Short mmCIF file of C-alpha atoms and ligand atoms in Angstrom, two decimals:
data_model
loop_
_atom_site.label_atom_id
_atom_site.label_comp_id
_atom_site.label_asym_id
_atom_site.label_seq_id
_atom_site.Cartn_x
_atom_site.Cartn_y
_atom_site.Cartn_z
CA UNK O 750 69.66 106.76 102.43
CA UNK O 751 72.04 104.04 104.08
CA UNK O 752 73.27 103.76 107.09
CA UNK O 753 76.21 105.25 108.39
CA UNK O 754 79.47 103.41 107.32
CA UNK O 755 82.85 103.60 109.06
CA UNK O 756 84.85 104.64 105.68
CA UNK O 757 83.44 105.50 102.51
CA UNK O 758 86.29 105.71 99.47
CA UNK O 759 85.35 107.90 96.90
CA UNK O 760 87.29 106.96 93.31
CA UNK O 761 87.96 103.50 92.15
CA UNK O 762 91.10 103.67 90.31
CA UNK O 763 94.39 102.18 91.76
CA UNK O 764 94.73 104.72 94.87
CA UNK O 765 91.40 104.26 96.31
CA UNK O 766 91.23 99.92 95.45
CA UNK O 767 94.68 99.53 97.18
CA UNK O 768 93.28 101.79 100.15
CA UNK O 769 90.19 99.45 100.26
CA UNK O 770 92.16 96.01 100.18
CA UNK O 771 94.39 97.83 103.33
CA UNK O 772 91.57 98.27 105.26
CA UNK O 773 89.76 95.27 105.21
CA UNK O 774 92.44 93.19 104.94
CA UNK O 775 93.89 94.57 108.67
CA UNK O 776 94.01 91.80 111.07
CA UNK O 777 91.12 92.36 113.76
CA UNK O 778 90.00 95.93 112.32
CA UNK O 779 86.86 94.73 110.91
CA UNK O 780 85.84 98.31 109.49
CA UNK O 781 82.65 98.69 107.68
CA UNK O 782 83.56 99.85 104.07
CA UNK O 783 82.32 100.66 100.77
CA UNK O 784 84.12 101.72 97.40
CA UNK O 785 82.51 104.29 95.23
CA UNK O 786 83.05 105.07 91.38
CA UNK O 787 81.53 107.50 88.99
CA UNK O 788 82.65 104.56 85.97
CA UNK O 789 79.95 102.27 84.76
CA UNK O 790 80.70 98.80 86.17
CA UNK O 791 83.15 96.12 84.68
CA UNK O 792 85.65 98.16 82.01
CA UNK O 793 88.54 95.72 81.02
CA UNK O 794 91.28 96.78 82.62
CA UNK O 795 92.61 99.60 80.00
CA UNK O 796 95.51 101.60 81.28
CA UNK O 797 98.47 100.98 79.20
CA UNK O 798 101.14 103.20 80.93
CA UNK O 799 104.11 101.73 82.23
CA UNK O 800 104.39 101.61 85.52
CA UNK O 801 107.40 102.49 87.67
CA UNK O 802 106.69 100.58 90.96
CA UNK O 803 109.29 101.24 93.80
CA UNK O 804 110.56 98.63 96.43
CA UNK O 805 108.54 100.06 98.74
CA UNK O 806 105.05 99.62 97.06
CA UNK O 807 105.81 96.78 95.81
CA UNK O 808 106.49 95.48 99.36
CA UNK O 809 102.99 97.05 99.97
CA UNK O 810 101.23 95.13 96.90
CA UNK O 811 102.89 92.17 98.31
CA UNK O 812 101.31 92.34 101.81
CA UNK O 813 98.42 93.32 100.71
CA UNK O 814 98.45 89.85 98.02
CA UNK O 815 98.51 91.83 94.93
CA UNK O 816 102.37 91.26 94.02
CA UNK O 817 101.74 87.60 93.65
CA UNK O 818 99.09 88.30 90.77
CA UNK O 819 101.51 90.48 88.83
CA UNK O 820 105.03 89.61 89.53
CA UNK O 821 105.08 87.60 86.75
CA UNK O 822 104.28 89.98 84.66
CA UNK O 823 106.61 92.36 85.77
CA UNK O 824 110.11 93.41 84.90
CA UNK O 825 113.03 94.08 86.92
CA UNK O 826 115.25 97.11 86.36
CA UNK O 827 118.92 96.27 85.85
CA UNK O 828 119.27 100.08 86.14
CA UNK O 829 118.54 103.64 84.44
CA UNK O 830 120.77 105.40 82.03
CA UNK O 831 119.85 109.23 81.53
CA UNK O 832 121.19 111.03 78.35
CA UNK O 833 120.60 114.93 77.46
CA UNK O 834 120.70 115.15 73.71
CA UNK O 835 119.30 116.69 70.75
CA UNK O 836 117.32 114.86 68.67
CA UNK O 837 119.95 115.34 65.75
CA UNK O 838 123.00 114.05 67.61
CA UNK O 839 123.47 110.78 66.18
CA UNK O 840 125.31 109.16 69.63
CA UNK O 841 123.52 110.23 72.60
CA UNK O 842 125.93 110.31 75.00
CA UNK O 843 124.93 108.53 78.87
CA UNK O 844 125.78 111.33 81.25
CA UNK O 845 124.52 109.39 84.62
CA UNK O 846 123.43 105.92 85.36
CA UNK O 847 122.14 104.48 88.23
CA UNK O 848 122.46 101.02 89.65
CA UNK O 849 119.34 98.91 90.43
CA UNK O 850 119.85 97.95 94.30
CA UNK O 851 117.78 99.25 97.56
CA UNK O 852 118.28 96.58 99.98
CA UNK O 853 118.81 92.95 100.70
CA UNK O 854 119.96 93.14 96.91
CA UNK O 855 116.14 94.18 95.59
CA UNK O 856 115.14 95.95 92.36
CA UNK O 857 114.86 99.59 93.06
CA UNK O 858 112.26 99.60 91.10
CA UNK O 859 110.12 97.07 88.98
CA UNK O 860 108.08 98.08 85.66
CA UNK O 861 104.43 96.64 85.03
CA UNK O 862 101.96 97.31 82.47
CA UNK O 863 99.19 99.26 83.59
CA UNK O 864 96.30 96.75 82.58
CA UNK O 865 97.93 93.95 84.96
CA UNK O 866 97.96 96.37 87.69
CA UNK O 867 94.59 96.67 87.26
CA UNK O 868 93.34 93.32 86.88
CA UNK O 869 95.17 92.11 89.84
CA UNK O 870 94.18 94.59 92.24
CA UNK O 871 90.38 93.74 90.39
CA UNK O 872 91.06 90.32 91.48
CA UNK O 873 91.87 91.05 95.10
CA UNK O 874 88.88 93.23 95.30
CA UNK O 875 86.84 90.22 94.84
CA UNK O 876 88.95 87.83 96.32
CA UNK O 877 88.54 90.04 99.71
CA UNK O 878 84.37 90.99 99.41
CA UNK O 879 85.15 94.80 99.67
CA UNK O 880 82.02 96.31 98.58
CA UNK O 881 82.05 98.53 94.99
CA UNK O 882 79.39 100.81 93.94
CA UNK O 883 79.96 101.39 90.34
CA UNK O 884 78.15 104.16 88.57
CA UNK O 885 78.03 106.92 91.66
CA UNK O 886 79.42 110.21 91.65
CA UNK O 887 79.78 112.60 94.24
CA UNK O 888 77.98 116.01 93.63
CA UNK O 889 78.58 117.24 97.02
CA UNK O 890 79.23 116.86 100.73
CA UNK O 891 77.13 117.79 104.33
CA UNK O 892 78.75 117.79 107.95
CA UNK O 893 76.09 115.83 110.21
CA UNK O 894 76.36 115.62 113.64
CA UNK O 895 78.88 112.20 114.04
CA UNK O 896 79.06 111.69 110.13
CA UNK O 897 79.83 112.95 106.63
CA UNK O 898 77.01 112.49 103.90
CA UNK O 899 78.25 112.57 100.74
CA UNK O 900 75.52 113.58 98.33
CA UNK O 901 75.66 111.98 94.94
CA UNK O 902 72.36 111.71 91.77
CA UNK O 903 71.81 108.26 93.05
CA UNK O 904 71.96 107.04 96.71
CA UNK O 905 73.43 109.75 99.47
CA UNK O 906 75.71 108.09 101.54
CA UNK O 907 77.07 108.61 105.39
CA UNK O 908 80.51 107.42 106.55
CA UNK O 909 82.17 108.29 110.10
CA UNK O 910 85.40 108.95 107.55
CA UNK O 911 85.37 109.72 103.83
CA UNK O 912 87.95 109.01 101.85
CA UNK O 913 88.89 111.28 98.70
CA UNK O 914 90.60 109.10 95.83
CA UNK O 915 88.66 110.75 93.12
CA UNK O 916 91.77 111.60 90.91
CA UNK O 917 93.40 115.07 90.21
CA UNK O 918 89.94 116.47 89.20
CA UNK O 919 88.77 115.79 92.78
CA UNK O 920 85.02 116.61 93.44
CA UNK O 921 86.00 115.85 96.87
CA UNK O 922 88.51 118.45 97.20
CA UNK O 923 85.99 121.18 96.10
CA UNK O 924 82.90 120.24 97.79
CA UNK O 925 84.98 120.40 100.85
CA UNK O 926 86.78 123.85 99.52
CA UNK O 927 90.10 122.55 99.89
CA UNK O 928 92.27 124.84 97.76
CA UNK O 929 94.78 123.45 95.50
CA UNK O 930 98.43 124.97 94.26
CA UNK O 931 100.02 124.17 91.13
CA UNK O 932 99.75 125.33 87.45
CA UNK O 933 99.84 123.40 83.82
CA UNK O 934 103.27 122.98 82.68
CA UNK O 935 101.96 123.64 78.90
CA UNK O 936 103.30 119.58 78.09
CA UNK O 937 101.72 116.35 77.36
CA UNK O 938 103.06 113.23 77.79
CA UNK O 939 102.34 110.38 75.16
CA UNK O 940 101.96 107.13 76.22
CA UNK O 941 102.44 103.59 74.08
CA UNK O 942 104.23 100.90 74.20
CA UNK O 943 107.12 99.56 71.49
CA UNK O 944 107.99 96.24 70.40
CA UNK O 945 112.23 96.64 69.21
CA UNK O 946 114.58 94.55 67.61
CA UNK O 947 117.33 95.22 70.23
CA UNK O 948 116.67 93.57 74.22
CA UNK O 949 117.06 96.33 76.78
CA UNK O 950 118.30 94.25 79.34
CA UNK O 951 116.28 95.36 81.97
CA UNK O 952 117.81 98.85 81.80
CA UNK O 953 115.67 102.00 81.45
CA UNK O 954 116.52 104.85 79.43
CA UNK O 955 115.38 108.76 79.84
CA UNK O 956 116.19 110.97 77.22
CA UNK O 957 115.98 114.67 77.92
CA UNK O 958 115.27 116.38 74.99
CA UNK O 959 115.02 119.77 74.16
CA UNK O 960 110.95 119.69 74.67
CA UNK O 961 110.88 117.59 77.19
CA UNK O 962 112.24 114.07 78.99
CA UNK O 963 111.11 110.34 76.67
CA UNK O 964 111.19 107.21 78.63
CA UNK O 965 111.87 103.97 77.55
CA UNK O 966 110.73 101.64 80.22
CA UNK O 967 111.90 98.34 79.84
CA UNK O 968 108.87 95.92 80.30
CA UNK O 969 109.24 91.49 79.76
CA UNK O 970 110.19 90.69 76.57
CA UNK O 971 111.68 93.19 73.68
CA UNK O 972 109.16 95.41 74.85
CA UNK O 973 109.18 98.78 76.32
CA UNK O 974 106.61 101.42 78.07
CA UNK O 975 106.94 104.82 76.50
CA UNK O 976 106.59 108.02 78.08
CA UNK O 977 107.37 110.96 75.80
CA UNK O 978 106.55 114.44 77.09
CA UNK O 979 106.42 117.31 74.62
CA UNK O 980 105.08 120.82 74.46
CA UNK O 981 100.70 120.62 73.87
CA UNK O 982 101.29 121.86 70.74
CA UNK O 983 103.27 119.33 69.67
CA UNK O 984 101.78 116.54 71.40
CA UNK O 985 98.43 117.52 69.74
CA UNK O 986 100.30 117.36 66.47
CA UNK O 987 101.33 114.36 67.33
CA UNK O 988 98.22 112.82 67.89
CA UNK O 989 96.56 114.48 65.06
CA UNK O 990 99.43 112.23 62.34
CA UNK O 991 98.48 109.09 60.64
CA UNK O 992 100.27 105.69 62.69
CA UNK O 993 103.54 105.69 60.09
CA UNK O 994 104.26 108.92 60.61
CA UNK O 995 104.15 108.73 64.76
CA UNK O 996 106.01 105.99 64.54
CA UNK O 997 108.52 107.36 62.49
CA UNK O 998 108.68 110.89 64.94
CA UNK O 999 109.10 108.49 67.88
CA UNK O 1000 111.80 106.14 66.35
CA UNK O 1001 113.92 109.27 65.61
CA UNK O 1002 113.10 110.53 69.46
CA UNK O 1003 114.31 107.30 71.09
CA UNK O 1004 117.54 107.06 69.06
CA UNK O 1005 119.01 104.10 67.52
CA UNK O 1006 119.86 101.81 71.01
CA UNK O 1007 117.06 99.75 70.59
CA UNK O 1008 117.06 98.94 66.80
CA UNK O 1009 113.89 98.80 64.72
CA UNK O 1010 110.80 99.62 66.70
CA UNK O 1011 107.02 98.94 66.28
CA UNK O 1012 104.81 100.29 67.79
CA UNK O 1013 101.93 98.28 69.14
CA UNK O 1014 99.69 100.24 70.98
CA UNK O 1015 97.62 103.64 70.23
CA UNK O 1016 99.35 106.37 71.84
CA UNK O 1017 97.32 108.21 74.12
CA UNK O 1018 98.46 111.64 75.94
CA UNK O 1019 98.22 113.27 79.12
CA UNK O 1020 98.30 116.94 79.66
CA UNK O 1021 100.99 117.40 82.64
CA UNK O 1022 100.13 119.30 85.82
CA UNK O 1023 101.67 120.16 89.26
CA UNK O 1024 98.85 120.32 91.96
CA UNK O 1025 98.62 120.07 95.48
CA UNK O 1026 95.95 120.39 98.23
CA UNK O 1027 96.10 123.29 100.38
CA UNK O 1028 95.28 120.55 103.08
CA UNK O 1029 94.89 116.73 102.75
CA UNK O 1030 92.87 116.12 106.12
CA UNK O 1031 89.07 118.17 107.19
CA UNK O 1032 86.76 116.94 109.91
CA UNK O 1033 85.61 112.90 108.37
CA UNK O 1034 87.47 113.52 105.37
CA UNK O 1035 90.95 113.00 103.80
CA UNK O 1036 92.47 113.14 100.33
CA UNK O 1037 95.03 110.88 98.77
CA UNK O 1038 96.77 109.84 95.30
CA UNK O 1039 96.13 112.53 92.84
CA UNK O 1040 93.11 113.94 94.43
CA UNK O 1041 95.67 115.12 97.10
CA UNK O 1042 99.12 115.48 94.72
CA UNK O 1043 100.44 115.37 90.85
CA UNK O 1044 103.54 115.62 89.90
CA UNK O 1045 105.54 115.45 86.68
CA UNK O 1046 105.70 112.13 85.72
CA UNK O 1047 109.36 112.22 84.96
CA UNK O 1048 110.40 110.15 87.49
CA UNK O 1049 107.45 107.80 88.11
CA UNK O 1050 106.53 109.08 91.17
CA UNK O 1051 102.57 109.64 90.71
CA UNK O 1052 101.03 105.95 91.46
CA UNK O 1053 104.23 105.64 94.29
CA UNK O 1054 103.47 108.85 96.16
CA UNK O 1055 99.51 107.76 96.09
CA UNK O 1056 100.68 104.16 97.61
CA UNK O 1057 102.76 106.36 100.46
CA UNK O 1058 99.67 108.04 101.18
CA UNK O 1059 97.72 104.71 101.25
CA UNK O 1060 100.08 103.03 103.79
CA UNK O 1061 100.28 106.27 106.12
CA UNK O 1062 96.48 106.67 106.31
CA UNK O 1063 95.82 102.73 107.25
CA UNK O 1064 98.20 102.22 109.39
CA UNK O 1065 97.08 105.75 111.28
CA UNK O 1066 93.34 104.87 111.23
CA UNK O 1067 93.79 101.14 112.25
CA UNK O 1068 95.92 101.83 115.24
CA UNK O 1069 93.23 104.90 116.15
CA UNK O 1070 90.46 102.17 115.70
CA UNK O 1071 92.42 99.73 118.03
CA UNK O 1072 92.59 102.41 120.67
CA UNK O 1073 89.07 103.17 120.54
CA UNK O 1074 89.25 106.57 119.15
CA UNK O 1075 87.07 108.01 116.43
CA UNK O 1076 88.96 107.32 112.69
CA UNK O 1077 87.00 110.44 111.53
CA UNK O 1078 88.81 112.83 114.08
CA UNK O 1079 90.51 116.17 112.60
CA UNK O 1080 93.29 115.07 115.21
CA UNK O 1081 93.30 111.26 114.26
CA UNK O 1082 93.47 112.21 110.68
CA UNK O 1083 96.22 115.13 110.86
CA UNK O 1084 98.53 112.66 112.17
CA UNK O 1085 98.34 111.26 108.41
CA UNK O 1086 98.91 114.59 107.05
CA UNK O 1087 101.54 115.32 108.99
CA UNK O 1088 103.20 112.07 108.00
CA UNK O 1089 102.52 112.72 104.56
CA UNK O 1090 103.05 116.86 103.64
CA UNK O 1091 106.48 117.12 103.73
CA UNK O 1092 107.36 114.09 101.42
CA UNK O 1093 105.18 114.88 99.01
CA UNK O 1094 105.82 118.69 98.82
CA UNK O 1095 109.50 117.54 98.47
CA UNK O 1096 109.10 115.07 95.77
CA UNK O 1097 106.87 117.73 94.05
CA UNK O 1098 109.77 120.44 94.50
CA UNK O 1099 111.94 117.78 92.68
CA UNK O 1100 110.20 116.57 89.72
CA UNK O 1101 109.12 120.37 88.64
CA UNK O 1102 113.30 121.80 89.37
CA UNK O 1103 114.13 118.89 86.97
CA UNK O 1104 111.32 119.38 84.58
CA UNK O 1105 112.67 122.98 84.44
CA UNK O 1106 116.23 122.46 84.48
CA UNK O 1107 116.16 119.91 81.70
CA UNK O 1108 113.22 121.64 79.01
CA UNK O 1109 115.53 124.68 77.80
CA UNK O 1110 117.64 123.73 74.72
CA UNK O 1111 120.66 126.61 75.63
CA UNK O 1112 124.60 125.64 75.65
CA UNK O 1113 125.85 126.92 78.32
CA UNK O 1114 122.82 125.61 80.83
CA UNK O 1115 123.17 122.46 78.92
CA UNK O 1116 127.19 122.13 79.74
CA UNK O 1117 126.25 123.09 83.75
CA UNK O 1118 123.69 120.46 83.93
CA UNK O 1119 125.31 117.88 81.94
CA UNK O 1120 128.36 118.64 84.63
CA UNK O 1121 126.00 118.12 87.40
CA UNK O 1122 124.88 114.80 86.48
CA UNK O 1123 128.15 113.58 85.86
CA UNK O 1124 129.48 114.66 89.59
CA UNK O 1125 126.71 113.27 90.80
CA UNK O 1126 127.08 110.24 88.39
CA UNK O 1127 131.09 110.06 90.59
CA UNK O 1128 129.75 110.06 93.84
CA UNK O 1129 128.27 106.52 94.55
CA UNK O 1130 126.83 108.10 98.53
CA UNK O 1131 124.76 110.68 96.97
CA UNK O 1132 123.03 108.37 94.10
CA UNK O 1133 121.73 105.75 97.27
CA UNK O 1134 120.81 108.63 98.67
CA UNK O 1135 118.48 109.46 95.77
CA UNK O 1136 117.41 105.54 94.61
CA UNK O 1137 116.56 105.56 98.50
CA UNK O 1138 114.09 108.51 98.26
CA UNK O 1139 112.98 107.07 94.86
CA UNK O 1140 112.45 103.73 96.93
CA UNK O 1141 110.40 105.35 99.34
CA UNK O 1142 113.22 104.15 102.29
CA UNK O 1143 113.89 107.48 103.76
CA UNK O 1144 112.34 109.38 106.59
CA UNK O 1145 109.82 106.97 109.13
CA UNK O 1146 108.42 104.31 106.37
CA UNK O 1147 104.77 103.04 107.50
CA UNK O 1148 104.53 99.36 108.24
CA UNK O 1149 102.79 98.55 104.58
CA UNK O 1150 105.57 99.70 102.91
CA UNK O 1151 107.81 97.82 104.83
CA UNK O 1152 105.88 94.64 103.85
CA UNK O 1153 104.50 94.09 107.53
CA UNK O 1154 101.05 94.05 108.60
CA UNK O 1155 99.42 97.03 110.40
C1 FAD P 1904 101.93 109.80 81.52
C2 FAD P 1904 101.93 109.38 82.95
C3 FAD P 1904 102.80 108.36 83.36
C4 FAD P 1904 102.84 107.98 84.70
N1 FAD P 1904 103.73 107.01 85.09
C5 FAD P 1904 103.82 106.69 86.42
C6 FAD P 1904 104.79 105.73 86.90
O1 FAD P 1904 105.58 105.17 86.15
N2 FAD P 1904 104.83 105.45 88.24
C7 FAD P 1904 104.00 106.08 89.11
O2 FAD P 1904 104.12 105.85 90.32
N3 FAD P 1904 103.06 106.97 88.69
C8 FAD P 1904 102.95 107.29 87.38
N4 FAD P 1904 102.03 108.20 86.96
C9 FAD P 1904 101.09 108.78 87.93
C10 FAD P 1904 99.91 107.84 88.15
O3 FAD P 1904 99.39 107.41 86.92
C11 FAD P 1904 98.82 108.53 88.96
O4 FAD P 1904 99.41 109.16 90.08
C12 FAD P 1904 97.79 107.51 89.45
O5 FAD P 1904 97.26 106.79 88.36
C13 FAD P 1904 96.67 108.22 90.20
O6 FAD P 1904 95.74 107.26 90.65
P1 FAD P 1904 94.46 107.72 91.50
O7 FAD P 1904 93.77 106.42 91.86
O8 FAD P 1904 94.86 108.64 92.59
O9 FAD P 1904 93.54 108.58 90.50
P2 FAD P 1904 92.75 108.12 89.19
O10 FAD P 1904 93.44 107.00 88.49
O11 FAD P 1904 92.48 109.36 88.42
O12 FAD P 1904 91.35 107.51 89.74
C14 FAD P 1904 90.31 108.35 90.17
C15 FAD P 1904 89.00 107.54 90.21
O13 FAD P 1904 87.97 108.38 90.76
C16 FAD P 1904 86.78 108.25 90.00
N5 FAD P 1904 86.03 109.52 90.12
C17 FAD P 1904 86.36 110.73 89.61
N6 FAD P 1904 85.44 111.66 89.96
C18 FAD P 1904 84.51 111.02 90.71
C19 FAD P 1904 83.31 111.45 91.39
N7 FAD P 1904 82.87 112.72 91.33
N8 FAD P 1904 82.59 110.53 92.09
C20 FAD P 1904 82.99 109.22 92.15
N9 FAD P 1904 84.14 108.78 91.52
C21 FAD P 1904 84.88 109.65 90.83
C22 FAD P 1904 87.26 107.97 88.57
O14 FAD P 1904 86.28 107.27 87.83
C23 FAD P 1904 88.51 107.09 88.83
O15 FAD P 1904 88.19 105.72 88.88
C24 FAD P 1904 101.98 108.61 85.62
C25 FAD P 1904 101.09 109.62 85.21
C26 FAD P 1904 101.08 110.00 83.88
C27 FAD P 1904 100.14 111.12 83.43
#
């Protein structure tokens, strides 16, 4: 068995690597730190989604010297235009748009492919000497006297603080019996991305359609992320059709704005839950990114709300290591629960009202809805207010996300 580490991070994937680079990259800290992954060693980065990243991460990926590896890569939004159609309507009419502005004239929001994302924070992992032990997976979890061991096939290990970025599946979560909330919502969404004749100008587009919202996320180039969320049923159908023909479904589900489309990667699809963690903090152990929260990916949220989590629980176990105190504490660690529970049960609350509001295919909800966008689309003070909370700017912001050091 090895010795006992200050923080052991349990999951790999974007969550857990951006929680590493914090850590070891605080000025003075100097914590003793190992990443831990169930996936065999080196996979090329794979993840083709599209991702939505708010001014507020990206200010975080900046300080943390991931931005710089992926900015060029990324595009900018000029703004989002939201329609709520069916898929025969032939003009789908834009019942709210929003802006692209959070401060000191930045993008609200930027989109990157999924695969750059992952090579550059890869890169920085490398770049910075964090430790990652591929090909370990937890199968359970002991309280010792001044440590956690964490009990895996291979090697046990024993960290002051373990960290639980093991994805919405979390093995953390139950070996520590942390009960979770939430339910399936009976959707997929399928992810690809589209080459198209027409340029999007930056601008995103979500179509709410009778079985759910499609997303055209504008990425460089005349190229666009897709995220189209259907019924399982159909999704699985989906799937199940030779290339032509899901290319054909999806060109008549993104309507005619963007001209001929190709489509150049396989889709792949994601059945949709909501789930949170009864708690997100125990004695040496707390939970972040999906292991802690997932939400609807409707508004691109997921990957931001994980980021939120990241910056709340460095800067809260940095300043308790500069004081002396222990990191693994149950009352160092519900100070980043406290930070983080209400934000995230909010956002959560949000995407699953809109999810709901926007699936049934009835007049008369349809009119009411379609009237509530557009007052909202009117009033200029209460869409900042939400490209704010979509930002991340709103309640006390950590330092990360402000693009300071902790
Ligand atoms: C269709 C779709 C589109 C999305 N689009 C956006 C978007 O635009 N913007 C946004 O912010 N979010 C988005 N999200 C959400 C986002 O993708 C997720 O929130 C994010 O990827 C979660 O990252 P994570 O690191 O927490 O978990 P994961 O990516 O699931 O990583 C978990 C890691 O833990 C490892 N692991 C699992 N079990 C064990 C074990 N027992 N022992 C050791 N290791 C283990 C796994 O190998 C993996 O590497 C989207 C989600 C979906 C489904």
């Amino acid at each position: 068995m090895s010795a006992v580490r200050d923080v052991a991070i349990v999951g790999a994937g974007l969550t857990g690597s951006v929680l590493a680079l914090a850590l070891a990259t605080a000025p003075g800290a100097d914590f003793d730190l190992e990443l831990l992954d169930a996936a065999p060693a080196h996979l090329p980065p794979d993840d083709i989604r599209a991702y939505a990243i708010a001014a507020g991460t990206r200010r975080l990926l900046h300080a943390l010297g991931v931005w710089p590896l992926v900015a060029g890569s990324a595009q900018a939004a000029a703004g989002m235009d939201i329609s709520d159609t069916r898929l025969a309507e032939a003009v789908r009419p834009i019942i709210a748009s929003f802006e692209s502005e959070a401060r000191d004239g930045e993008p609200f929001v930027h989109f990157v492919d999924g695969r750059d994302l992952q090579g550059a924070v890869a890169q920085r992992l490398e770049e910075t000497g964090v430790p990652v032990v591929h090909g370990w997976r937890l199968t359970g979890l002991h309280q010792e006297a001044a440590a956690l061991r964490l009990a895996a096939r291979e090697d046990d290990r024993l960290a002051r603080l373990a960290v639980g970025a093991d994805g919405g599946r979390s093995a953390m979560r139950r070996a520590a019996r942390i009960g979770n909330v939430g339910w399936a919502y009976g959707q997929a969404s399928i992810v690809t991305i589209i080459e198209h004749e027409v340029p999007h100008d930056g601008r995103a587009v979500q179509h709410f359609l009778p079985g759910g919202p499609l997303a055209l996320l504008p990425l460089p180039g005349n190229r666009s992320g897709i995220v189209w969320s259907t019924p399982r049923d159909e999704a699985d159908r989906l799937m199940a059709v030779s290339a032509e023909r899901f290319a054909a479904a999806l060109a008549e589900a993104a309507g005619p704005e963007r001209g001929m489309i190709e489509v150049v990667e396989p889709p792949r699809a994601y059945p949709l839950e909501l789930g949170l963690a009864r708690a997100f903090v125990k004695p040496r152990l707390a939970l972040i990114g999906d292991a802690a929260h997932r939400v609807h990916p409707l508004a691109g949220q997921g990957f931001n709300m994980g980021l939120r989590d990241v910056a709340a629980l460095a800067e809260t176990v940095i300043e308790a290591a500069r004081r002396g105190e222990d990191i693994g504490a149950l009352t160092t660690l519900e100070r980043y629960q406290r930070w983080r529970r209400f934000d995230t049960v909010q956002l959560a609350a949000i995407t699953d009202a809109l999810n709901r509001l926007f699936a049934p295919d009835w007049a008369p909800l349809r009119a009411i809805r379609d009237l509530g966008l557009g007052l909202i689309d009117r009033a200029p003070r209460l869409k900042q207010t939400f490209i704010k909370e979509a930002a991340g700017e709103v309640g006390k912001v950590p330092r990360l996300l402000r693009g300071e050091a902790v």
